[in-house]
mmCIF file of C-alpha atoms in Angstrom:
data_model
loop_
_atom_site.group_PDB
_atom_site.id
_atom_site.type_symbol
_atom_site.label_atom_id
_atom_site.label_comp_id
_atom_site.label_asym_id
_atom_site.label_seq_id
_atom_site.Cartn_x
_atom_site.Cartn_y
_atom_site.Cartn_z
ATOM 1 C CA MET P 11 -56.581 12.595 33.761
ATOM 2 C CA VAL P 12 -54.816 11.779 30.066
ATOM 3 C CA ASP P 13 -53.343 15.351 28.783
ATOM 4 C CA PRO P 14 -54.019 15.370 25.121
ATOM 5 C CA THR P 15 -50.967 16.885 23.707
ATOM 6 C CA THR P 16 -49.299 13.260 24.792
ATOM 7 C CA ARG P 17 -48.518 11.459 21.308
ATOM 8 C CA ARG P 18 -48.678 7.417 22.267
ATOM 9 C CA PRO P 19 -46.026 5.021 21.429
ATOM 10 C CA GLU P 20 -47.032 3.826 18.041
ATOM 11 C CA ALA P 21 -47.539 0.079 16.894
ATOM 12 C CA PRO P 22 -43.866 -1.722 15.483
ATOM 13 C CA GLN P 23 -44.615 -1.199 11.310
ATOM 14 C CA THR P 24 -44.363 -5.039 9.324
ATOM 15 C CA PRO P 25 -42.390 -5.087 6.598
ATOM 16 C CA ALA P 26 -44.956 -4.564 3.887
ATOM 17 C CA GLU P 27 -45.372 -1.435 5.992
ATOM 18 C CA GLU P 28 -41.865 -0.128 6.567
ATOM 19 C CA ARG P 29 -42.109 -0.587 2.783
ATOM 20 C CA LEU P 30 -44.520 1.449 2.269
ATOM 21 C CA SER P 31 -43.517 3.887 4.181
ATOM 22 C CA ALA P 32 -40.483 3.571 1.310
ATOM 23 C CA GLU P 33 -42.367 4.375 -1.753
ATOM 24 C CA GLY P 34 -43.430 7.566 -2.594
ATOM 25 C CA SER P 35 -47.104 10.223 -0.649
ATOM 26 C CA ALA P 36 -49.346 9.174 1.751
ATOM 27 C CA PRO P 37 -52.196 9.958 -1.377
ATOM 28 C CA GLU P 38 -49.834 7.286 -3.668
ATOM 29 C CA ARG P 39 -49.820 4.865 -1.260
ATOM 30 C CA ALA P 40 -53.295 4.031 -0.468
ATOM 31 C CA PRO P 41 -54.703 1.752 -2.340
ATOM 32 C CA ALA P 42 -51.667 -0.153 -1.399
ATOM 33 C CA ARG P 43 -52.454 -0.051 2.227
ATOM 34 C CA ALA P 44 -56.301 -0.775 1.832
ATOM 35 C CA ALA P 45 -54.325 -4.220 0.131
ATOM 36 C CA VAL P 46 -52.581 -4.384 3.087
ATOM 37 C CA ALA P 47 -54.673 -4.592 5.135
ATOM 38 C CA ALA P 48 -56.674 -6.459 3.258
ATOM 39 C CA ALA P 49 -53.986 -9.659 3.407
ATOM 40 C CA PRO P 50 -54.117 -11.889 5.414
ATOM 41 C CA ASP P 51 -50.816 -10.998 8.127
ATOM 42 C CA PRO P 52 -47.537 -12.145 6.206
ATOM 43 C CA GLY P 53 -46.603 -13.613 10.426
ATOM 44 C CA LEU P 54 -49.094 -16.364 9.760
ATOM 45 C CA PRO P 55 -48.940 -19.927 7.014
ATOM 46 C CA LEU P 56 -50.661 -18.143 4.002
ATOM 47 C CA ARG P 57 -51.947 -21.703 3.262
ATOM 48 C CA ARG P 58 -54.660 -21.395 6.895
ATOM 49 C CA ASN P 59 -56.178 -18.686 4.785
ATOM 50 C CA ALA P 60 -59.033 -18.525 2.484
ATOM 51 C CA ALA P 61 -58.593 -20.966 -0.882
ATOM 52 C CA LEU P 62 -57.421 -18.036 -4.000
ATOM 53 C CA VAL P 63 -59.815 -20.801 -5.852
ATOM 54 C CA PRO P 64 -62.949 -21.136 -4.589
ATOM 55 C CA THR P 65 -64.142 -24.451 -4.804
ATOM 56 C CA ASP P 66 -68.186 -24.134 -4.720
ATOM 57 C CA SER P 67 -68.124 -20.799 -7.012
ATOM 58 C CA ALA P 68 -70.593 -20.766 -9.758
ATOM 59 C CA ALA P 69 -67.830 -20.639 -12.753
ATOM 60 C CA SER P 70 -65.774 -24.444 -10.015
ATOM 61 C CA ARG P 71 -68.873 -25.976 -10.313
ATOM 62 C CA SER P 72 -69.425 -25.238 -14.176
ATOM 63 C CA LEU P 73 -65.001 -26.800 -15.213
ATOM 64 C CA ALA P 74 -66.653 -29.169 -12.929
ATOM 65 C CA ALA P 75 -69.533 -30.249 -14.705
ATOM 66 C CA VAL P 76 -67.611 -29.485 -18.048
ATOM 67 C CA ILE P 77 -65.048 -32.160 -17.060
ATOM 68 C CA ALA P 78 -67.451 -34.751 -16.150
ATOM 69 C CA ILE P 79 -68.533 -34.748 -19.212
ATOM 70 C CA LEU P 80 -65.451 -35.538 -20.405
ATOM 71 C CA THR P 81 -64.193 -37.722 -18.714
ATOM 72 C CA PHE P 82 -67.841 -39.989 -19.352
ATOM 73 C CA LEU P 83 -67.659 -39.129 -22.510
ATOM 74 C CA ALA P 84 -63.926 -40.312 -23.192
ATOM 75 C CA GLY P 85 -64.438 -43.797 -21.246
ATOM 76 C CA LEU P 86 -67.059 -44.574 -23.480
ATOM 77 C CA CYS P 87 -65.201 -44.484 -26.032
ATOM 78 C CA ALA P 88 -61.825 -45.745 -23.848
ATOM 79 C CA GLY P 89 -64.827 -49.773 -23.267
ATOM 80 C CA THR P 90 -66.377 -49.749 -25.740
ATOM 81 C CA ALA P 91 -62.126 -50.137 -28.126
ATOM 82 C CA GLU P 92 -62.081 -52.414 -25.780
ATOM 83 C CA MET P 93 -65.339 -54.683 -26.059
ATOM 84 C CA VAL P 94 -64.720 -54.796 -30.107
ATOM 85 C CA ALA P 95 -61.612 -55.426 -28.843
ATOM 86 C CA THR P 96 -62.160 -58.119 -26.748
ATOM 87 C CA SER P 97 -65.271 -59.652 -29.360
ATOM 88 C CA ALA P 98 -62.396 -59.543 -32.062
ATOM 89 C CA GLY P 99 -60.327 -61.534 -30.530
ATOM 90 C CA GLN P 100 -62.776 -64.279 -29.706
ATOM 91 C CA TRP P 101 -64.562 -64.017 -33.306
ATOM 92 C CA GLN P 102 -60.919 -64.917 -34.456
ATOM 93 C CA GLY P 103 -60.030 -67.832 -31.542
ATOM 94 C CA SER P 104 -62.921 -69.271 -32.711
ATOM 95 C CA VAL P 105 -62.640 -68.443 -36.658
ATOM 96 C CA ALA P 106 -59.114 -69.901 -36.629
ATOM 97 C CA ARG P 107 -60.145 -72.943 -34.942
ATOM 98 C CA GLU P 108 -62.097 -74.193 -38.302
ATOM 99 C CA VAL P 109 -61.176 -73.879 -41.487
ATOM 100 C CA THR P 110 -63.411 -75.097 -44.746
ATOM 101 C CA ILE P 111 -63.099 -77.980 -47.336
ATOM 102 C CA GLN P 112 -65.178 -76.975 -50.779
ATOM 103 C CA VAL P 113 -66.094 -79.004 -52.833
ATOM 104 C CA ARG P 114 -67.947 -78.375 -56.033
ATOM 105 C CA PRO P 115 -70.685 -79.735 -58.023
ATOM 106 C CA GLY P 116 -69.584 -81.338 -61.302
ATOM 107 C CA PRO P 117 -71.258 -82.124 -64.896
ATOM 108 C CA GLY P 118 -71.137 -86.651 -64.692
ATOM 109 C CA ARG P 119 -69.782 -86.988 -61.284
ATOM 110 C CA ASP P 120 -71.302 -87.564 -57.711
ATOM 111 C CA ILE P 121 -70.753 -84.829 -55.340
ATOM 112 C CA GLU P 122 -71.560 -87.226 -52.578
ATOM 113 C CA ALA P 123 -68.434 -89.963 -52.941
ATOM 114 C CA ASP P 124 -66.580 -86.361 -53.542
ATOM 115 C CA LEU P 125 -67.420 -85.437 -50.511
ATOM 116 C CA ALA P 126 -67.015 -89.087 -48.506
ATOM 117 C CA LYS P 127 -63.586 -88.695 -50.186
ATOM 118 C CA ALA P 128 -62.616 -85.815 -49.004
ATOM 119 C CA GLN P 129 -63.910 -85.816 -45.416
ATOM 120 C CA GLY P 130 -61.377 -89.801 -45.244
ATOM 121 C CA ILE P 131 -58.465 -87.792 -46.730
ATOM 122 C CA ALA P 132 -59.073 -84.610 -43.705
ATOM 123 C CA LYS P 133 -59.991 -87.382 -41.020
ATOM 124 C CA ALA P 134 -56.469 -89.497 -41.874
ATOM 125 C CA GLU P 135 -54.666 -86.087 -41.083
ATOM 126 C CA PRO P 136 -53.036 -85.279 -38.115
ATOM 127 C CA GLY P 137 -54.598 -82.408 -35.221
ATOM 128 C CA ILE P 138 -58.082 -82.757 -37.220
ATOM 129 C CA ALA P 139 -60.735 -83.494 -34.343
ATOM 130 C CA GLU P 140 -63.467 -83.460 -36.403
ATOM 131 C CA ALA P 141 -64.852 -83.503 -39.381
ATOM 132 C CA ARG P 142 -68.485 -81.982 -39.853
ATOM 133 C CA THR P 143 -70.341 -82.686 -44.208
ATOM 134 C CA PHE P 144 -72.967 -79.161 -44.563
ATOM 135 C CA SER P 145 -76.177 -81.496 -46.411
ATOM 136 C CA LYS P 146 -78.257 -79.656 -49.149
ATOM 137 C CA ALA P 147 -80.530 -77.751 -47.782
ATOM 138 C CA GLU P 148 -77.482 -76.650 -44.961
ATOM 139 C CA ALA P 149 -75.953 -75.020 -47.909
ATOM 140 C CA GLU P 150 -78.405 -73.212 -49.734
ATOM 141 C CA ARG P 151 -79.888 -71.589 -46.700
ATOM 142 C CA LEU P 152 -75.793 -70.318 -46.204
ATOM 143 C CA LEU P 153 -76.918 -68.239 -49.779
ATOM 144 C CA GLU P 154 -80.835 -66.832 -47.919
ATOM 145 C CA PRO P 155 -79.051 -63.843 -46.531
ATOM 146 C CA TRP P 156 -78.016 -62.297 -50.593
ATOM 147 C CA LEU P 157 -80.414 -64.221 -52.842
ATOM 148 C CA GLY P 158 -84.101 -64.531 -50.001
ATOM 149 C CA SER P 159 -85.356 -67.387 -49.006
ATOM 150 C CA GLY P 160 -87.689 -69.258 -50.462
ATOM 151 C CA LEU P 161 -85.899 -70.025 -54.244
ATOM 152 C CA ASP P 162 -85.329 -73.291 -55.595
ATOM 153 C CA LEU P 163 -81.287 -73.846 -55.684
ATOM 154 C CA SER P 164 -82.132 -77.727 -57.157
ATOM 155 C CA ASP P 165 -80.762 -76.297 -60.408
ATOM 156 C CA LEU P 166 -77.709 -74.047 -59.440
ATOM 157 C CA PRO P 167 -74.007 -75.890 -59.410
ATOM 158 C CA VAL P 168 -74.514 -75.069 -55.244
ATOM 159 C CA PRO P 169 -71.215 -76.169 -53.379
ATOM 160 C CA ARG P 170 -70.680 -78.073 -50.604
ATOM 161 C CA LEU P 171 -69.315 -77.665 -47.333
ATOM 162 C CA ILE P 172 -67.374 -79.542 -45.147
ATOM 163 C CA THR P 173 -66.279 -78.207 -41.641
ATOM 164 C CA LEU P 174 -62.317 -79.019 -40.237
ATOM 165 C CA LYS P 175 -62.348 -78.862 -35.835
ATOM 166 C CA LEU P 176 -58.016 -77.963 -35.575
ATOM 167 C CA GLY P 177 -56.641 -79.936 -32.870
ATOM 168 C CA THR P 178 -53.605 -81.039 -31.255
ATOM 169 C CA PRO P 179 -51.043 -81.295 -32.632
ATOM 170 C CA THR P 180 -51.809 -78.402 -35.321
ATOM 171 C CA PRO P 181 -52.762 -79.644 -38.354
ATOM 172 C CA ASP P 182 -50.250 -78.926 -41.284
ATOM 173 C CA LEU P 183 -52.897 -77.498 -44.177
ATOM 174 C CA LYS P 184 -50.754 -77.304 -46.294
ATOM 175 C CA HIS P 185 -50.121 -80.948 -46.492
ATOM 176 C CA LEU P 186 -54.033 -81.338 -46.123
ATOM 177 C CA ARG P 187 -54.685 -79.219 -49.562
ATOM 178 C CA ALA P 188 -52.091 -81.073 -51.334
ATOM 179 C CA SER P 189 -53.429 -84.190 -50.757
ATOM 180 C CA LEU P 190 -56.571 -81.824 -51.910
ATOM 181 C CA THR P 191 -55.820 -81.072 -55.009
ATOM 182 C CA GLU P 192 -54.151 -84.161 -55.700
ATOM 183 C CA ALA P 193 -56.823 -86.566 -54.685
ATOM 184 C CA LEU P 194 -59.412 -83.996 -56.540
ATOM 185 C CA PRO P 195 -58.524 -81.546 -58.762
ATOM 186 C CA GLY P 196 -60.917 -78.317 -59.688
ATOM 187 C CA VAL P 197 -62.730 -79.636 -57.167
ATOM 188 C CA ALA P 198 -62.294 -79.401 -53.841
ATOM 189 C CA SER P 199 -60.714 -76.686 -52.321
ATOM 190 C CA LEU P 200 -59.305 -75.456 -48.471
ATOM 191 C CA ASP P 201 -60.314 -72.027 -47.179
ATOM 192 C CA ASP P 202 -58.224 -71.396 -43.689
ATOM 193 C CA HIS P 203 -60.039 -68.408 -43.311
ATOM 194 C CA VAL P 204 -56.878 -66.155 -43.477
ATOM 195 C CA LEU P 205 -58.085 -63.806 -45.098
ATOM 196 C CA TRP P 206 -61.309 -62.795 -43.496
ATOM 197 C CA LEU P 207 -58.514 -63.120 -40.150
ATOM 198 C CA GLN P 208 -56.524 -60.367 -41.938
ATOM 199 C CA ARG P 209 -59.617 -58.506 -42.879
ATOM 200 C CA LEU P 210 -61.080 -58.406 -39.093
ATOM 201 C CA SER P 211 -58.087 -58.456 -37.164
ATOM 202 C CA THR P 212 -57.826 -54.850 -39.505
ATOM 203 C CA MET P 213 -61.479 -53.452 -38.183
ATOM 204 C CA ALA P 214 -60.268 -54.321 -34.403
ATOM 205 C CA ASN P 215 -56.810 -52.553 -34.684
ATOM 206 C CA THR P 216 -59.338 -49.764 -36.463
ATOM 207 C CA PHE P 217 -61.559 -48.880 -34.218
ATOM 208 C CA VAL P 218 -59.570 -49.646 -31.279
ATOM 209 C CA GLY P 219 -56.803 -46.962 -32.755
ATOM 210 C CA VAL P 220 -59.951 -44.910 -33.838
ATOM 211 C CA GLY P 221 -61.281 -44.778 -30.060
ATOM 212 C CA ILE P 222 -56.963 -43.990 -28.699
ATOM 213 C CA GLY P 223 -57.646 -40.692 -30.821
ATOM 214 C CA ILE P 224 -60.964 -39.590 -29.422
ATOM 215 C CA VAL P 225 -59.593 -40.017 -25.542
ATOM 216 C CA ALA P 226 -56.402 -38.159 -26.555
ATOM 217 C CA LEU P 227 -58.950 -35.353 -27.776
ATOM 218 C CA VAL P 228 -61.174 -35.792 -24.818
ATOM 219 C CA LEU P 229 -58.153 -35.027 -22.809
ATOM 220 C CA VAL P 230 -56.895 -32.399 -24.630
ATOM 221 C CA ALA P 231 -59.782 -30.267 -24.182
ATOM 222 C CA THR P 232 -60.196 -30.926 -20.923
ATOM 223 C CA GLY P 233 -56.864 -29.251 -20.875
ATOM 224 C CA LEU P 234 -58.019 -26.322 -22.714
ATOM 225 C CA ALA P 235 -60.695 -25.750 -20.155
ATOM 226 C CA VAL P 236 -58.994 -25.830 -17.817
ATOM 227 C CA ALA P 237 -56.693 -23.314 -19.543
ATOM 228 C CA PHE P 238 -58.767 -20.926 -20.136
ATOM 229 C CA ALA P 239 -60.429 -21.212 -16.763
ATOM 230 C CA THR P 240 -56.962 -20.970 -15.026
ATOM 231 C CA ARG P 241 -56.313 -17.347 -16.643
ATOM 232 C CA GLY P 242 -60.267 -17.198 -15.623
ATOM 233 C CA ALA P 243 -59.178 -17.103 -12.248
ATOM 234 C CA MET P 244 -56.012 -15.475 -12.201
ATOM 235 C CA ALA P 245 -57.890 -12.163 -13.767
ATOM 236 C CA GLY P 246 -60.534 -12.333 -11.276
ATOM 237 C CA ASN P 247 -57.963 -12.831 -8.350
ATOM 238 C CA LYS P 248 -55.799 -10.246 -9.144
ATOM 239 C CA GLU P 249 -55.337 -7.848 -6.604
ATOM 240 C CA VAL P 250 -54.676 -10.843 -4.438
ATOM 241 C CA VAL P 251 -52.322 -11.744 -6.603
ATOM 242 C CA GLU P 252 -50.261 -8.813 -6.139
ATOM 243 C CA VAL P 253 -51.008 -8.789 -2.717
ATOM 244 C CA LEU P 254 -49.371 -12.429 -1.774
ATOM 245 C CA HIS P 255 -46.191 -10.627 -4.253
ATOM 246 C CA PHE P 256 -46.602 -8.551 -2.069
ATOM 247 C CA VAL P 257 -46.027 -9.793 1.506
ATOM 248 C CA GLY P 258 -43.657 -12.100 -0.254
ATOM 249 C CA ALA P 259 -45.676 -14.933 -1.687
ATOM 250 C CA ASP P 260 -43.574 -16.343 -4.844
ATOM 251 C CA ASP P 261 -44.671 -18.228 -7.594
ATOM 252 C CA ASP P 262 -43.910 -21.181 -6.450
ATOM 253 C CA PHE P 263 -46.523 -20.608 -3.615
ATOM 254 C CA ILE P 264 -48.962 -19.032 -5.636
ATOM 255 C CA ALA P 265 -48.674 -21.941 -9.172
ATOM 256 C CA ARG P 266 -49.409 -24.766 -5.877
ATOM 257 C CA ALA P 267 -52.273 -23.682 -4.543
ATOM 258 C CA PHE P 268 -54.148 -23.131 -7.792
ATOM 259 C CA GLN P 269 -52.945 -26.370 -8.591
ATOM 260 C CA ARG P 270 -54.263 -28.295 -5.637
ATOM 261 C CA ARG P 271 -58.002 -25.794 -6.061
ATOM 262 C CA PHE P 272 -57.965 -27.821 -10.024
ATOM 263 C CA PHE P 273 -56.558 -30.575 -8.592
ATOM 264 C CA GLY P 274 -59.236 -30.333 -6.750
ATOM 265 C CA LEU P 275 -62.225 -29.757 -9.564
ATOM 266 C CA GLY P 276 -60.301 -32.294 -11.026
ATOM 267 C CA LEU P 277 -60.783 -34.867 -9.408
ATOM 268 C CA ARG P 278 -64.010 -34.427 -8.890
ATOM 269 C CA GLY P 279 -65.418 -34.390 -12.003
ATOM 270 C CA GLY P 280 -63.244 -37.433 -13.161
ATOM 271 C CA ALA P 281 -65.108 -39.519 -10.330
ATOM 272 C CA ILE P 282 -68.771 -38.420 -11.333
ATOM 273 C CA GLY P 283 -67.440 -39.192 -14.648
ATOM 274 C CA ALA P 284 -65.700 -42.464 -14.821
ATOM 275 C CA GLY P 285 -68.674 -43.584 -12.737
ATOM 276 C CA SER P 286 -70.803 -42.708 -15.183
ATOM 277 C CA ALA P 287 -69.229 -43.905 -17.516
ATOM 278 C CA LEU P 288 -69.011 -47.859 -15.821
ATOM 279 C CA LEU P 289 -72.727 -47.498 -14.792
ATOM 280 C CA ALA P 290 -73.704 -47.319 -18.155
ATOM 281 C CA PHE P 291 -71.161 -49.901 -18.727
ATOM 282 C CA ALA P 292 -73.347 -52.314 -15.896
ATOM 283 C CA LEU P 293 -76.482 -51.132 -17.382
ATOM 284 C CA ALA P 294 -76.061 -52.497 -21.043
ATOM 285 C CA GLY P 295 -75.283 -55.096 -19.696
ATOM 286 C CA LEU P 296 -78.256 -55.598 -18.146
ATOM 287 C CA LEU P 297 -80.526 -54.762 -20.896
ATOM 288 C CA SER P 298 -78.148 -56.846 -22.955
ATOM 289 C CA ARG P 299 -79.569 -59.640 -21.495
ATOM 290 C CA ALA P 300 -82.940 -59.386 -20.735
ATOM 291 C CA TRP P 301 -82.854 -59.284 -24.427
ATOM 292 C CA ARG P 302 -81.199 -61.923 -25.298
ATOM 293 C CA SER P 303 -84.058 -64.119 -24.641
ATOM 294 C CA GLY P 304 -86.127 -62.065 -27.259
ATOM 295 C CA PRO P 305 -85.749 -62.461 -31.325
ATOM 296 C CA ALA P 306 -82.898 -60.109 -31.398
ATOM 297 C CA GLY P 307 -81.096 -62.095 -28.681
ATOM 298 C CA ASP P 308 -78.492 -63.864 -30.992
ATOM 299 C CA GLU P 309 -78.796 -61.466 -32.889
ATOM 300 C CA ILE P 310 -76.696 -58.804 -29.768
ATOM 301 C CA GLU P 311 -74.874 -61.476 -28.588
ATOM 302 C CA ALA P 312 -72.943 -61.914 -32.154
ATOM 303 C CA LEU P 313 -71.932 -58.335 -32.601
ATOM 304 C CA PHE P 314 -71.669 -57.872 -28.770
ATOM 305 C CA GLY P 315 -70.993 -61.189 -27.189
ATOM 306 C CA ALA P 316 -72.346 -60.498 -23.892
ATOM 307 C CA PHE P 317 -71.984 -56.955 -23.279
ATOM 308 C CA SER P 318 -69.375 -57.219 -20.741
ATOM 309 C CA VAL P 319 -66.627 -54.868 -20.421
ATOM 310 C CA GLY P 320 -64.040 -56.861 -19.143
ATOM 311 C CA TRP P 321 -61.836 -55.866 -15.768
ATOM 312 C CA ARG P 322 -59.740 -54.375 -18.506
ATOM 313 C CA GLY P 323 -62.017 -52.256 -19.851
ATOM 314 C CA TYR P 324 -62.643 -51.307 -16.981
ATOM 315 C CA ALA P 325 -59.991 -50.222 -15.216
ATOM 316 C CA SER P 326 -58.394 -48.435 -18.097
ATOM 317 C CA VAL P 327 -62.293 -46.013 -17.867
ATOM 318 C CA LEU P 328 -61.280 -45.508 -13.722
ATOM 319 C CA ALA P 329 -57.893 -44.548 -15.467
ATOM 320 C CA ILE P 330 -58.693 -41.615 -17.664
ATOM 321 C CA GLY P 331 -61.184 -40.288 -14.428
ATOM 322 C CA VAL P 332 -57.407 -40.129 -13.150
ATOM 323 C CA ILE P 333 -55.642 -39.033 -15.601
ATOM 324 C CA ALA P 334 -58.137 -35.771 -16.393
ATOM 325 C CA SER P 335 -57.609 -35.549 -13.059
ATOM 326 C CA LEU P 336 -54.202 -34.634 -13.607
ATOM 327 C CA VAL P 337 -53.961 -33.183 -16.715
ATOM 328 C CA THR P 338 -56.718 -30.685 -14.384
ATOM 329 C CA GLY P 339 -53.422 -29.886 -12.166
ATOM 330 C CA VAL P 340 -50.686 -29.443 -14.651
ATOM 331 C CA VAL P 341 -52.460 -27.022 -17.203
ATOM 332 C CA SER P 342 -53.638 -24.959 -14.375
ATOM 333 C CA ARG P 343 -49.723 -24.487 -12.663
ATOM 334 C CA LEU P 344 -48.313 -24.507 -15.690
ATOM 335 C CA THR P 345 -50.962 -21.407 -16.899
ATOM 336 C CA VAL P 346 -50.206 -20.093 -14.020
ATOM 337 C CA ARG P 347 -46.598 -20.424 -14.432
ATOM 338 C CA ARG P 348 -47.159 -18.607 -17.431
ATOM 339 C CA PHE P 349 -49.111 -15.737 -16.209
ATOM 340 C CA LEU P 350 -47.519 -14.741 -13.890
ATOM 341 C CA ALA P 351 -43.977 -15.298 -15.682
#
């Protein structure tokens, strides 16, 4: 039978309990002792314990959904900008391979003879692969978008056009323009579409610049959302952070823990958003191919081509998903370090 007056030997105290013994009275140490009891054993690796920021909570799922939505919108902007840039490049390539000779009718002149003379001069120029003269009916149809159809334009001095396809070697357009001016002064003129190409290039570059700006703003919005979510998580886990500090965890360890959790959320949201954007472009391509057989097919193909973003568009969408994940991890780490400072 054990003598009740005999004191049992006490278990050795942990370093945290030794620090508590040296600080204040028992009533003052009670909350800290409760925190130490709930804290993980400092003798074990902290990373094996429960996560500081649970990824399955409602707040975490909401943040992942916000990141997915923002990544989806950024992916749409990037893919659309790439599609417009590709279409503009195709338009520029097609237009740059052609030049136009305009022959104006005049009183007392034979317009057909002037057309034949201008076409002969063009064909004699090295580098002109093909010359095609528009008929009077074709020239009048070009005016229908502005004047409407069903009008009698026989009494109007409608200019006639000759389209020239450029071959190799590249023809000397300055020499051709001088030859036309010398042979048909005030009648024939050469248009190399340089002004139109400049405007098209400016429009495409502006659209691409706007798309890049929107993507940057979306990524900034993602960073702000992550910063607010991180501060909320830090405030909600303030007691746990204090206990981790008490048992010897440094700021780097805590920041890495938050960074890993938020990077996982960003990776999940970025993958969902980027995948949704790629799926949207794939569906749009299928619909455009289906509509192409309809009455509006020519207009859709003229504006968007085959509605394909190409490999660069798909790569940019995937890159945005990765960047969103990296932004999430970096912003969360910086926010934690600033909060702990």
